[in-house]
Amino acid sequence: MLTESTLSAAERAAIDKVPRGLFIEGRWRATARTLPVFDPATGAVLCAVADADPADGLAALDAACAAQRDWAATPPRERSDLLMRVHRALLADTDRLGLIATLEMGKPLAEARGEIAYAAEFFRWFAEEAVRLDGGYMPAPTGGSRFLVTRQPVGPSLLITPWNFPVAMGARKIAPALAAGCTCVVKPAEQTPLSMLALAEVMAGAGLPAGVVNVVMTADPAAVMTPLILDDRSRKLSFTGSTAVGKQLLAQCARTVMRTSMELGGNAPLLVFDDADLDEAVEGALAAKMRNIGQACTAANRILVQRGVAGDFARRLADRMAALPMGRGTEPDVVVGPLIDAEAVDKVQRLVDDARARGATVLTGGTALPGPGTFYPATVLIDVPDDAELCHTEIFGPVAAIGLFDTEDEAVNRANDTPYGLVSYVFTENLRRGLRVCEALETGMVGLNQGVVSNPAAPFGGVKESGLGREGGLTGIDEFLETKYIGVRL
Ligand code: NAD
């Protein structure tokens, strides 16, 4: 049964202010069906938003296609100015937007506000990049003709985002798309549409032209998005989500040989060598594990510690984890908010039980809390064997799984023994070892003596089954540009 959420007046006001319709061609559009949005801290319904059907999806693509030519022709400085206005508007509205993200997703308010600042920074970064699109002019090696190289927007783009960073994952795609001169259809996750709707409203308020960004949410993403992916007017798919869905979408993109960027799942190893600064390693592990209540693609999934320091490290981490306040994300000081839904709690419990059955010991946590809400306590497991299922599956919860190793070679081989390759973390005070191990790890990103790598100015992305392409950094805009070569005969 669906119950109404009990919210404070300020929380109710924040939810009620968010538009509930689809955002197509600069207008809010209601639909016959609606999609409930839940508060994971209570399981109650926050509100209901429009639920797109395939015709709505096509209307959104029509709008993006209609706006494409003018947007591509808009001077880069004007595109940049718009992005900068969005940057400022997001920062000015951090508290409200953070509260919306917390209410629909569960993360602690401090983290949600951090996410808004992170999202805002993508708009600033790509505002700065919009005016720096470069090209080239060079003589052909055989002489005579010249090569003129320029870059053009790839065209109408489909942007599909997950629920775990409901604002930032959108910002990381929308900002470079707009900077490059692409229009887009954005599909947020069905669990967290409000954050994207609020972002669309902020962009509209900053002067976004009609049709440049269109937002459709739906209870049936395959029905609405498959026709758009197969439509040859769509020129780009930028997807963030699970590897399983990413693979399906890649197969669909083959039909029109569509450009893709894929930010998929992870299984990050975090290596602690016996020469590490253990205080730093514990804090780094805590950050890498607990950001977003463990529900991050970058979450440390397998913590491998050299045998001599493993006991000490595990005890210290367990003490820190056990002391983390748990509760509704809106309560002060809470670090461990609810997981996204009951299915997530069941999965985490199953993985912990499996590790235990295979010989792991629970140092703290280990048992889901009864409802209401979908809470799982911060948990530390030690002596986790490599055959435990959680070593091969994204845990996506606040469970630190510690295994032991003896040698550097063994650590690297075990770290790389996964089809994923998003990020890894290394803690050592030995610079040579640190760089050697960073180079040997098969991941797109490595944190050396730090537990957080995300930064709008750095290239974010994975190798192997963690994805294709990079978001942010100096190359982030390239994902939305085509290189055109013009041969000039003099
Ligand atoms: P998901 O794959 O279930 O869903 C992601 C998005 O895809 C949602 O918007 C969903 O509605 C949509 N979707 C699902 N099926 C679809 C279909 N057939 N056609 C079109 N769209 C479809 O993932 P999730 O549970 O929302 O997010 C968690 C996953 O995202 C984890 O695996 C996590 O590691 C990954 N993730 C990766 C990154 C990264 O940058 N690499 C960042 C955040 C999350």
Coordinates of C-alpha atoms and ligand atoms in Angstrom, one line a residue:
M1 CA 0.0 0.0 0.0
L2 CA 1.3 3.5 -0.8
T3 CA 1.3 5.9 2.1
E4 CA 1.8 9.7 2.0
S5 CA 5.1 10.8 3.3
T6 CA 5.3 12.8 6.5
L7 CA 7.4 15.8 5.7
S8 CA 8.3 19.0 7.6
A9 CA 6.8 22.1 6.1
A10 CA 10.1 23.1 4.5
E11 CA 10.5 19.6 3.0
R12 CA 6.9 19.6 1.7
A13 CA 7.5 23.1 0.2
A14 CA 10.7 22.0 -1.5
I15 CA 8.9 19.0 -3.1
D16 CA 5.8 20.9 -4.0
K17 CA 7.8 23.6 -5.9
V18 CA 9.3 21.1 -8.3
P19 CA 7.5 20.9 -11.6
R20 CA 5.9 17.5 -12.2
G21 CA 5.5 17.4 -16.0
L22 CA 7.7 16.2 -18.8
F23 CA 9.9 19.1 -20.1
I24 CA 9.5 19.2 -23.8
E25 CA 10.2 22.2 -26.1
G26 CA 10.5 24.5 -23.1
R27 CA 7.1 23.6 -21.8
W28 CA 5.9 21.4 -18.9
R29 CA 3.7 18.6 -20.1
A30 CA 1.3 16.5 -18.0
T31 CA 0.6 12.9 -18.9
A32 CA -2.3 10.6 -18.3
R33 CA -0.3 8.1 -16.3
T34 CA 1.9 9.1 -13.3
L35 CA 5.0 7.8 -11.7
P36 CA 5.2 7.7 -7.8
V37 CA 8.4 9.0 -6.2
F38 CA 9.3 7.4 -2.9
D39 CA 11.2 8.6 0.2
P40 CA 13.6 5.7 0.9
A41 CA 13.9 6.8 4.5
T42 CA 10.3 6.0 5.2
G43 CA 9.0 4.1 2.1
A44 CA 6.3 6.7 1.7
V45 CA 5.3 8.4 -1.5
L46 CA 6.7 12.0 -1.8
C47 CA 4.6 12.9 -4.9
A48 CA 3.8 11.6 -8.4
V49 CA 5.3 13.0 -11.6
A50 CA 4.4 12.6 -15.3
D51 CA 5.1 9.2 -16.8
A52 CA 6.1 9.4 -20.5
D53 CA 4.9 6.9 -23.1
P54 CA 6.7 6.3 -26.4
A55 CA 4.8 9.2 -28.2
D56 CA 6.1 11.6 -25.5
G57 CA 9.6 10.3 -26.1
L58 CA 9.4 10.9 -29.8
A59 CA 8.0 14.4 -29.1
A60 CA 11.1 15.1 -27.0
L61 CA 13.4 13.9 -29.8
D62 CA 11.4 16.0 -32.4
A63 CA 12.0 19.1 -30.1
A64 CA 15.7 18.3 -29.8
C65 CA 16.1 17.9 -33.6
A66 CA 14.1 21.1 -34.3
A67 CA 16.4 23.1 -32.0
Q68 CA 19.7 21.5 -33.1
R69 CA 20.6 23.8 -36.0
D70 CA 20.0 27.1 -34.2
W71 CA 21.8 25.8 -31.1
A72 CA 24.8 24.7 -33.0
A73 CA 24.9 28.1 -34.7
T74 CA 24.6 30.0 -31.4
P75 CA 28.0 31.7 -30.8
P76 CA 30.1 29.7 -28.3
R77 CA 30.4 32.7 -26.1
E78 CA 26.5 32.8 -25.7
R79 CA 26.5 29.0 -25.0
S80 CA 29.2 29.6 -22.4
D81 CA 27.3 32.5 -20.8
L82 CA 24.2 30.3 -20.4
L83 CA 26.3 27.5 -18.8
M84 CA 27.8 30.1 -16.4
R85 CA 24.4 31.4 -15.4
V86 CA 23.3 27.8 -14.7
H87 CA 26.4 27.3 -12.6
R88 CA 25.6 30.4 -10.5
A89 CA 21.9 29.5 -10.2
L90 CA 22.7 26.0 -9.0
L91 CA 25.1 27.3 -6.3
A92 CA 22.5 29.9 -5.2
D93 CA 19.9 27.2 -4.9
T94 CA 22.2 24.5 -3.3
D95 CA 20.1 24.0 -0.1
R96 CA 16.8 23.5 -1.9
L97 CA 18.3 21.2 -4.6
G98 CA 20.3 19.3 -2.0
L99 CA 17.1 18.7 0.1
I100 CA 15.2 17.4 -3.0
A101 CA 18.0 14.9 -3.8
T102 CA 18.1 13.8 -0.1
L103 CA 14.4 13.3 0.0
E104 CA 14.1 11.2 -3.2
M105 CA 17.4 9.4 -3.0
G106 CA 18.2 9.2 0.7
K107 CA 21.8 10.5 0.8
P108 CA 22.8 12.7 3.8
L109 CA 22.1 16.4 3.3
A110 CA 25.7 17.3 3.5
E111 CA 26.6 14.9 0.7
A112 CA 23.6 16.1 -1.4
R113 CA 24.8 19.7 -1.1
G114 CA 28.2 18.5 -2.1
E115 CA 26.6 16.9 -5.1
I116 CA 25.0 20.2 -6.2
A117 CA 28.3 22.0 -5.9
Y118 CA 30.0 19.2 -8.0
A119 CA 27.2 19.4 -10.6
A120 CA 27.5 23.2 -10.7
E121 CA 31.2 22.9 -11.3
F122 CA 30.5 20.9 -14.5
F123 CA 28.6 23.9 -15.9
R124 CA 31.4 26.2 -15.0
W125 CA 34.1 23.9 -16.4
F126 CA 32.2 23.4 -19.7
A127 CA 31.3 27.1 -19.9
E128 CA 35.1 27.6 -20.0
E129 CA 35.6 24.8 -22.6
A130 CA 32.8 26.0 -24.9
V131 CA 34.9 28.9 -26.1
R132 CA 38.1 26.8 -26.6
L133 CA 37.1 24.5 -29.4
D134 CA 40.2 24.2 -31.5
G135 CA 41.0 23.0 -35.0
G136 CA 44.0 22.8 -37.3
Y137 CA 45.6 23.9 -40.6
M138 CA 48.6 22.1 -42.0
P139 CA 50.3 21.4 -45.3
A140 CA 49.8 18.0 -46.8
P141 CA 53.1 16.0 -46.6
T142 CA 53.2 15.8 -50.4
G143 CA 52.7 19.6 -50.6
G144 CA 50.2 21.4 -52.7
S145 CA 47.0 21.0 -50.7
R146 CA 46.2 21.9 -47.1
F147 CA 44.4 20.1 -44.4
L148 CA 41.8 22.1 -42.6
V149 CA 40.5 20.4 -39.4
T150 CA 37.5 21.6 -37.6
R151 CA 35.1 20.2 -35.0
Q152 CA 31.3 20.2 -35.1
P153 CA 28.6 19.2 -32.6
V154 CA 27.7 15.5 -33.1
G155 CA 24.0 16.4 -33.1
P156 CA 20.9 15.5 -31.0
S157 CA 22.0 13.4 -28.1
L158 CA 20.3 11.0 -25.8
L159 CA 21.4 11.2 -22.2
I160 CA 20.4 8.5 -19.7
T161 CA 21.3 8.8 -16.1
P162 CA 21.1 6.7 -12.9
W163 CA 19.6 7.4 -9.5
N164 CA 22.7 7.5 -7.3
F165 CA 23.9 11.0 -8.3
P166 CA 20.6 12.3 -9.7
V167 CA 21.9 15.9 -10.4
A168 CA 25.6 15.4 -11.0
M169 CA 25.3 12.5 -13.5
G170 CA 23.0 14.7 -15.6
A171 CA 25.2 17.8 -15.3
R172 CA 28.2 15.8 -16.4
K173 CA 26.4 15.1 -19.7
I174 CA 24.2 18.1 -20.2
A175 CA 27.0 20.7 -19.7
P176 CA 29.4 19.3 -22.3
A177 CA 26.6 18.5 -24.7
L178 CA 25.4 22.2 -24.6
A179 CA 29.0 23.5 -24.7
A180 CA 29.7 21.5 -27.9
G181 CA 26.4 22.7 -29.5
C182 CA 24.3 19.6 -29.1
T183 CA 20.7 19.5 -28.1
C184 CA 19.5 16.6 -26.0
V185 CA 16.8 14.4 -24.6
V186 CA 17.5 13.5 -21.0
K187 CA 16.0 10.5 -19.3
P188 CA 16.6 10.4 -15.5
A189 CA 16.2 7.3 -13.5
E190 CA 12.6 6.5 -12.5
Q191 CA 13.6 6.5 -8.7
T192 CA 14.9 10.1 -8.8
P193 CA 13.1 12.3 -11.4
L194 CA 12.6 15.3 -9.1
S195 CA 16.3 16.4 -9.1
M196 CA 16.4 16.4 -12.9
L197 CA 13.1 18.3 -13.1
A198 CA 14.4 20.9 -10.7
L199 CA 17.7 21.1 -12.7
A200 CA 15.6 21.7 -15.9
E201 CA 13.7 24.4 -14.2
V202 CA 16.9 26.1 -13.1
M203 CA 18.3 25.9 -16.7
A204 CA 15.0 27.3 -18.1
G205 CA 15.3 30.2 -15.6
A206 CA 18.8 30.8 -16.8
G207 CA 17.6 31.4 -20.4
L208 CA 17.8 27.9 -22.0
P209 CA 16.2 28.1 -25.4
A210 CA 13.1 25.9 -26.0
G211 CA 14.0 22.4 -27.2
V212 CA 17.7 22.5 -26.4
V213 CA 17.2 20.2 -23.3
N214 CA 14.1 18.0 -23.0
V215 CA 13.4 15.7 -20.0
V216 CA 11.3 12.6 -20.1
M217 CA 10.9 10.2 -17.2
T218 CA 9.1 6.9 -17.5
A219 CA 8.2 3.7 -15.6
D220 CA 9.1 1.8 -18.8
P221 CA 12.5 3.1 -20.0
A222 CA 12.9 0.4 -22.7
A223 CA 9.6 1.2 -24.3
V224 CA 10.3 4.9 -24.4
M225 CA 14.0 4.9 -25.2
T226 CA 14.4 2.0 -27.6
P227 CA 12.6 3.9 -30.4
L228 CA 14.8 6.9 -29.8
I229 CA 18.0 4.9 -29.8
L230 CA 17.0 3.2 -33.1
D231 CA 15.9 6.5 -34.6
D232 CA 18.6 7.7 -37.1
R233 CA 18.0 11.3 -36.1
S234 CA 19.7 10.6 -32.7
R235 CA 23.4 10.9 -33.1
K236 CA 24.8 10.1 -29.7
L237 CA 23.9 8.1 -26.6
S238 CA 25.6 9.0 -23.4
F239 CA 24.6 6.5 -20.7
T240 CA 25.5 6.1 -17.1
G241 CA 24.2 3.0 -15.3
S242 CA 24.8 -0.7 -14.9
T243 CA 27.0 -2.7 -17.2
A244 CA 24.1 -5.1 -18.0
V245 CA 21.9 -2.3 -19.3
G246 CA 24.9 -0.6 -21.0
K247 CA 25.6 -3.7 -23.0
Q248 CA 22.0 -3.9 -24.2
L249 CA 22.0 -0.3 -25.3
L250 CA 25.4 -0.7 -27.1
A251 CA 23.8 -3.5 -29.1
Q252 CA 20.9 -1.2 -30.0
C253 CA 23.3 1.5 -31.0
A254 CA 24.9 -0.8 -33.5
R255 CA 21.8 -0.4 -35.7
T256 CA 22.8 3.2 -36.7
V257 CA 26.4 3.0 -35.7
M258 CA 25.6 5.7 -33.1
R259 CA 28.4 7.3 -31.1
T260 CA 28.3 6.2 -27.5
S261 CA 29.7 7.1 -24.1
M262 CA 29.3 4.5 -21.5
E263 CA 29.9 5.1 -17.8
L264 CA 29.1 1.7 -16.3
G265 CA 29.5 -0.4 -13.2
G266 CA 32.7 -0.8 -11.1
N267 CA 34.4 -3.3 -8.8
A268 CA 37.1 -1.0 -7.3
P269 CA 40.0 -2.6 -5.5
L270 CA 41.6 -0.6 -2.7
L271 CA 45.1 -1.8 -1.9
V272 CA 46.8 -1.0 1.4
F273 CA 50.5 -1.8 1.6
D274 CA 52.3 -2.3 4.8
D275 CA 54.3 0.9 4.3
A276 CA 51.1 3.0 4.1
D277 CA 50.2 5.8 6.5
L278 CA 47.4 3.8 8.2
D279 CA 45.5 6.8 9.4
E280 CA 45.4 8.1 5.9
A281 CA 44.5 4.7 4.5
V282 CA 41.6 4.3 7.0
E283 CA 40.2 7.7 6.2
G284 CA 40.7 7.0 2.4
A285 CA 38.9 3.7 2.7
L286 CA 36.1 5.3 4.7
A287 CA 35.7 8.0 1.9
A288 CA 35.9 5.5 -0.9
K289 CA 33.5 3.1 0.8
M290 CA 30.9 5.4 2.4
R291 CA 30.4 8.1 -0.2
N292 CA 26.7 7.9 -1.1
I293 CA 26.2 5.1 1.5
G294 CA 28.3 2.9 -0.6
Q295 CA 26.1 3.4 -3.7
A296 CA 28.7 4.7 -6.0
C297 CA 30.3 3.2 -9.1
T298 CA 33.6 4.3 -7.5
A299 CA 32.9 2.6 -4.2
A300 CA 35.8 0.5 -2.9
N301 CA 34.3 -3.0 -3.4
R302 CA 37.3 -5.1 -2.5
I303 CA 39.7 -3.8 0.2
L304 CA 43.0 -5.8 0.0
V305 CA 45.4 -5.2 2.9
Q306 CA 48.9 -6.5 3.3
R307 CA 49.0 -9.2 6.0
G308 CA 51.2 -7.4 8.5
V309 CA 48.9 -4.4 8.9
A310 CA 45.6 -6.0 8.1
G311 CA 44.4 -6.6 11.7
D312 CA 45.3 -3.1 12.8
F313 CA 43.7 -1.5 9.7
A314 CA 40.5 -3.6 10.0
R315 CA 40.0 -2.7 13.7
R316 CA 40.5 1.0 13.0
L317 CA 38.2 1.0 10.1
A318 CA 35.6 -1.0 12.0
D319 CA 35.8 1.5 14.9
R320 CA 35.2 4.4 12.5
M321 CA 32.4 2.7 10.6
A322 CA 30.6 1.6 13.8
A323 CA 30.6 5.2 15.0
L324 CA 28.9 6.6 11.9
P325 CA 25.4 8.0 12.7
M326 CA 22.6 6.3 10.8
G327 CA 19.2 7.8 10.0
R328 CA 17.2 9.9 7.6
G329 CA 19.5 11.9 5.4
T330 CA 17.8 15.2 6.6
E331 CA 18.8 14.6 10.2
P332 CA 22.0 16.5 11.3
D333 CA 25.3 14.6 11.2
V334 CA 23.8 11.4 9.6
V335 CA 26.3 9.6 7.4
V336 CA 24.5 6.3 6.8
G337 CA 21.2 7.1 5.1
P338 CA 18.8 4.5 3.7
L339 CA 19.6 2.4 0.6
I340 CA 17.6 3.2 -2.5
D341 CA 15.0 0.4 -2.0
A342 CA 14.2 -2.9 -0.3
E343 CA 15.7 -4.9 -3.2
A344 CA 19.0 -3.1 -2.6
V345 CA 18.9 -4.1 1.1
D346 CA 18.1 -7.7 0.2
K347 CA 21.0 -7.9 -2.2
V348 CA 23.5 -6.5 0.3
Q349 CA 22.3 -8.9 3.0
R350 CA 22.6 -11.8 0.6
L351 CA 26.2 -10.8 -0.3
V352 CA 27.1 -10.5 3.4
D353 CA 25.6 -13.8 4.3
D354 CA 27.4 -15.5 1.4
A355 CA 30.8 -14.0 2.5
R356 CA 30.2 -15.2 6.1
A357 CA 29.3 -18.7 4.9
R358 CA 32.6 -18.8 3.0
G359 CA 34.6 -17.9 6.1
A360 CA 34.5 -14.1 6.5
T361 CA 34.2 -12.6 10.0
V362 CA 31.9 -9.6 10.7
L363 CA 33.6 -6.9 12.8
T364 CA 30.7 -4.5 12.8
G365 CA 27.2 -4.4 11.3
G366 CA 26.1 -7.3 9.1
T367 CA 22.3 -7.3 9.7
A368 CA 19.7 -5.1 7.9
L369 CA 17.4 -3.0 10.1
P370 CA 13.7 -3.6 10.2
G371 CA 11.6 -1.0 8.4
P372 CA 10.2 1.5 7.9
G373 CA 12.8 2.7 5.5
T374 CA 15.5 0.7 3.8
F375 CA 18.5 0.9 6.2
Y376 CA 21.6 -1.3 6.3
P377 CA 24.3 -0.5 8.9
A378 CA 27.9 0.3 8.1
T379 CA 29.5 -3.2 8.0
V380 CA 33.1 -4.4 8.1
L381 CA 34.1 -8.0 7.1
I382 CA 37.5 -9.4 7.4
D383 CA 39.1 -12.5 5.9
V384 CA 36.9 -12.3 2.9
P385 CA 38.0 -15.0 0.4
D386 CA 38.2 -14.2 -3.3
D387 CA 35.4 -16.6 -4.1
A388 CA 32.9 -14.7 -2.1
E389 CA 30.2 -13.3 -4.4
L390 CA 30.7 -9.8 -3.2
C391 CA 34.2 -9.8 -4.7
H392 CA 32.6 -10.3 -8.1
T393 CA 29.5 -8.1 -7.8
E394 CA 29.0 -4.4 -7.1
I395 CA 27.9 -4.4 -3.4
F396 CA 26.3 -1.0 -3.7
G397 CA 25.9 -0.7 0.0
P398 CA 27.9 0.3 3.1
V399 CA 29.9 -3.0 3.4
A400 CA 33.7 -2.9 3.6
A401 CA 35.0 -6.3 2.5
I402 CA 38.6 -6.8 3.6
G403 CA 40.8 -9.6 2.1
L404 CA 44.5 -10.2 2.8
F405 CA 47.6 -10.3 0.5
D406 CA 51.3 -11.0 0.9
T407 CA 53.1 -9.6 -2.1
E408 CA 52.8 -6.6 -4.5
D409 CA 52.4 -8.9 -7.5
E410 CA 49.7 -10.9 -5.8
A411 CA 47.8 -7.7 -4.9
V412 CA 48.0 -6.4 -8.5
N413 CA 46.9 -9.7 -10.0
R414 CA 44.0 -10.0 -7.7
A415 CA 43.0 -6.4 -8.1
N416 CA 42.9 -6.9 -11.9
D417 CA 41.0 -10.2 -11.7
T418 CA 37.6 -8.6 -12.7
P419 CA 35.9 -7.7 -15.9
Y420 CA 35.4 -4.2 -14.5
G421 CA 38.0 -1.4 -14.7
L422 CA 36.6 1.9 -13.5
V423 CA 38.8 3.0 -10.6
S424 CA 41.2 1.6 -8.0
Y425 CA 42.9 3.0 -4.9
V426 CA 46.4 2.5 -3.6
F427 CA 47.8 3.4 -0.2
T428 CA 51.6 3.3 0.2
E429 CA 54.3 5.8 1.3
N430 CA 56.7 4.3 -1.3
L431 CA 56.6 6.5 -4.3
R432 CA 58.2 4.0 -6.7
R433 CA 55.8 1.3 -5.6
G434 CA 52.9 3.7 -5.8
L435 CA 53.6 4.6 -9.4
R436 CA 54.5 1.1 -10.4
V437 CA 51.2 -0.2 -9.0
C438 CA 49.1 2.7 -10.5
E439 CA 50.5 1.8 -13.9
A440 CA 49.8 -1.9 -13.5
L441 CA 46.2 -1.5 -12.4
E442 CA 43.7 -2.0 -15.2
T443 CA 41.4 0.8 -14.4
G444 CA 40.6 4.2 -16.0
M445 CA 41.3 6.0 -12.8
V446 CA 43.5 5.5 -9.7
G447 CA 43.5 7.3 -6.4
L448 CA 47.0 7.2 -5.0
N449 CA 46.7 7.9 -1.2
Q450 CA 43.3 9.4 -1.7
G451 CA 39.8 7.8 -1.5
V452 CA 37.9 10.2 -3.9
V453 CA 38.9 10.8 -7.5
S454 CA 35.8 12.6 -9.0
N455 CA 36.6 16.1 -10.2
P456 CA 35.0 18.0 -13.1
A457 CA 38.4 19.0 -14.3
A458 CA 39.7 15.4 -14.5
P459 CA 38.8 12.7 -17.1
F460 CA 36.3 10.3 -15.4
G461 CA 35.7 6.9 -17.0
G462 CA 36.6 3.3 -17.1
V463 CA 38.2 0.5 -19.2
K464 CA 37.1 -3.1 -19.8
E465 CA 33.4 -3.5 -18.9
S466 CA 33.3 -0.3 -17.0
G467 CA 32.8 1.7 -20.1
L468 CA 33.8 3.8 -23.1
G469 CA 34.8 7.4 -23.2
R470 CA 35.5 10.0 -20.5
E471 CA 33.4 12.6 -18.9
G472 CA 34.8 15.9 -17.6
G473 CA 38.4 17.1 -18.0
L474 CA 39.9 18.4 -21.2
T475 CA 38.5 15.6 -23.3
G476 CA 35.0 15.6 -21.9
I477 CA 33.7 17.9 -24.6
D478 CA 35.2 15.6 -27.3
E479 CA 32.4 13.1 -26.6
F480 CA 30.0 15.5 -28.2
L481 CA 32.1 16.6 -31.1
E482 CA 32.9 15.2 -34.5
T483 CA 36.2 16.0 -36.2
K484 CA 35.8 17.2 -39.8
Y485 CA 38.7 17.3 -42.2
I486 CA 38.5 19.6 -45.2
G487 CA 41.1 19.0 -47.9
V488 CA 41.9 22.3 -49.6
R489 CA 43.6 22.4 -53.0
L490 CA 45.5 25.6 -53.4
Ligands
NAD1 P1 20.5 1.0 -14.4 O1 21.4 0.5 -15.4 O2 19.5 0.0 -13.8 O3 19.7 2.2 -14.9 C1 20.4 3.4 -15.4 C2 19.4 4.2 -16.3 O4 19.1 3.4 -17.4 C3 18.1 4.5 -15.6 O5 17.7 5.8 -16.1 C4 17.2 3.5 -16.2 O6 15.8 3.9 -16.3 C5 17.7 3.3 -17.6 N1 17.4 2.1 -18.3 C6 17.2 0.9 -17.8 N2 16.9 0.0 -18.8 C7 16.9 0.7 -19.9 C8 16.6 0.4 -21.3 N3 16.3 -0.9 -21.6 N4 16.6 1.3 -22.2 C9 16.9 2.6 -21.9 N5 17.2 3.0 -20.6 C10 17.2 2.0 -19.6 O7 21.4 1.5 -13.2 P2 21.0 2.2 -11.8 O8 20.6 1.1 -10.9 O9 20.1 3.3 -12.0 O10 22.4 2.8 -11.4 C11 23.4 2.0 -10.7 C12 24.5 1.6 -11.7 O11 25.0 2.7 -12.3 C13 25.6 0.9 -11.0 O12 26.0 -0.2 -11.8 C14 26.7 2.0 -11.0 O13 28.0 1.5 -10.9 C15 26.5 2.7 -12.3 N6 27.0 4.0 -12.3 C16 28.1 4.2 -13.0 C17 28.7 5.5 -13.0 C18 30.0 5.8 -13.8 O14 30.3 6.9 -14.0 N7 30.7 4.8 -14.3 C19 28.2 6.5 -12.2 C20 27.1 6.2 -11.5 C21 26.5 5.0 -11.5

